[in-house]
Amino acid sequence: MDLQPELKESATKAFRENSRLVKMTLREREEAALWYDQIARRMVGTQATLARLYNIERAKFLRGEVSRIAATAVLFDAEME
């Protein structure tokens, strides 16, 4: 499953500026959340754990399970420490 470029762009904007999440419909948010959940399962490499956790957190944010998300994985990692 690929995420439509426009939808990925909307989600990315919401990650960078959390208040923009309201500009996405519930359907768009769920579709993007499913994609980030799938991506999280496929992470490999030296930063796989961080990438996996960050993508799971992105999905939670899109679903409204957490109220905010860091703009980048690096910032997310710094907040976890």
CSV table of C-alpha atoms in Angstrom, one decimal:
chain,number,residue,atom,x,y,z
A,1,MET,CA,0.0,0.0,0.0
A,2,ASP,CA,1.4,3.4,-1.0
A,3,LEU,CA,0.2,6.6,0.5
A,4,GLN,CA,-1.0,9.3,-2.0
A,5,PRO,CA,1.6,12.1,-2.2
A,6,GLU,CA,-1.0,14.7,-1.3
A,7,LEU,CA,-2.0,12.7,1.8
A,8,LYS,CA,1.6,12.2,2.8
A,9,GLU,CA,2.2,15.9,2.4
A,10,SER,CA,-0.8,16.7,4.6
A,11,ALA,CA,0.4,14.3,7.3
A,12,THR,CA,3.9,15.7,7.2
A,13,LYS,CA,2.6,19.2,7.6
A,14,ALA,CA,0.6,18.1,10.6
A,15,PHE,CA,3.7,16.5,12.1
A,16,ARG,CA,5.6,19.7,11.7
A,17,GLU,CA,2.8,21.9,13.0
A,18,ASN,CA,0.5,19.7,15.1
A,19,SER,CA,-2.4,22.1,14.8
A,20,ARG,CA,-2.8,21.4,11.1
A,21,LEU,CA,-4.1,17.9,11.9
A,22,VAL,CA,-7.6,19.3,11.9
A,23,LYS,CA,-7.3,20.0,8.2
A,24,MET,CA,-7.3,16.3,7.5
A,25,THR,CA,-10.5,14.3,7.4
A,26,LEU,CA,-10.9,11.3,9.7
A,27,ARG,CA,-10.7,9.0,6.6
A,28,GLU,CA,-7.5,10.6,5.5
A,29,ARG,CA,-6.0,10.4,9.0
A,30,GLU,CA,-6.9,6.7,9.3
A,31,GLU,CA,-5.5,5.9,5.8
A,32,ALA,CA,-2.2,7.7,6.7
A,33,ALA,CA,-2.1,6.0,10.1
A,34,LEU,CA,-2.4,2.6,8.5
A,35,TRP,CA,0.4,3.4,6.2
A,36,TYR,CA,2.7,4.6,9.0
A,37,ASP,CA,1.9,1.4,11.0
A,38,GLN,CA,2.9,-0.7,8.0
A,39,ILE,CA,6.1,1.3,7.5
A,40,ALA,CA,7.0,0.9,11.1
A,41,ARG,CA,7.0,-2.9,10.7
A,42,ARG,CA,9.4,-2.7,7.7
A,43,MET,CA,12.2,-0.6,9.3
A,44,VAL,CA,15.7,-1.9,9.0
A,45,GLY,CA,19.1,-0.4,9.5
A,46,THR,CA,21.1,1.3,12.2
A,47,GLN,CA,18.2,3.6,13.2
A,48,ALA,CA,15.5,1.0,12.8
A,49,THR,CA,14.3,1.0,16.4
A,50,LEU,CA,14.0,4.8,16.4
A,51,ALA,CA,12.3,4.9,13.0
A,52,ARG,CA,9.9,2.1,14.1
A,53,LEU,CA,8.9,3.9,17.3
A,54,TYR,CA,8.5,7.3,15.6
A,55,ASN,CA,6.3,5.8,12.9
A,56,ILE,CA,4.1,4.1,15.5
A,57,GLU,CA,3.9,7.4,17.3
A,58,ARG,CA,2.9,9.2,14.1
A,59,ALA,CA,0.1,6.7,13.6
A,60,LYS,CA,-1.1,7.3,17.1
A,61,PHE,CA,-1.0,11.0,16.6
A,62,LEU,CA,-3.1,10.7,13.4
A,63,ARG,CA,-5.6,8.6,15.2
A,64,GLY,CA,-5.8,11.1,18.1
A,65,GLU,CA,-4.3,8.7,20.6
A,66,VAL,CA,-1.6,11.2,21.5
A,67,SER,CA,-2.1,15.0,21.4
A,68,ARG,CA,1.2,16.0,19.8
A,69,ILE,CA,4.1,14.6,17.9
A,70,ALA,CA,7.7,15.8,17.4
A,71,ALA,CA,8.4,17.2,13.9
A,72,THR,CA,11.3,14.8,13.3
A,73,ALA,CA,12.6,11.5,14.5
A,74,VAL,CA,15.6,13.2,15.9
A,75,LEU,CA,13.4,15.5,18.0
A,76,PHE,CA,11.3,12.6,19.0
A,77,ASP,CA,14.4,10.7,20.2
A,78,ALA,CA,15.5,13.8,22.2
A,79,GLU,CA,12.1,14.0,23.9
A,80,MET,CA,12.3,10.3,24.8
A,81,GLU,CA,15.5,10.8,26.7
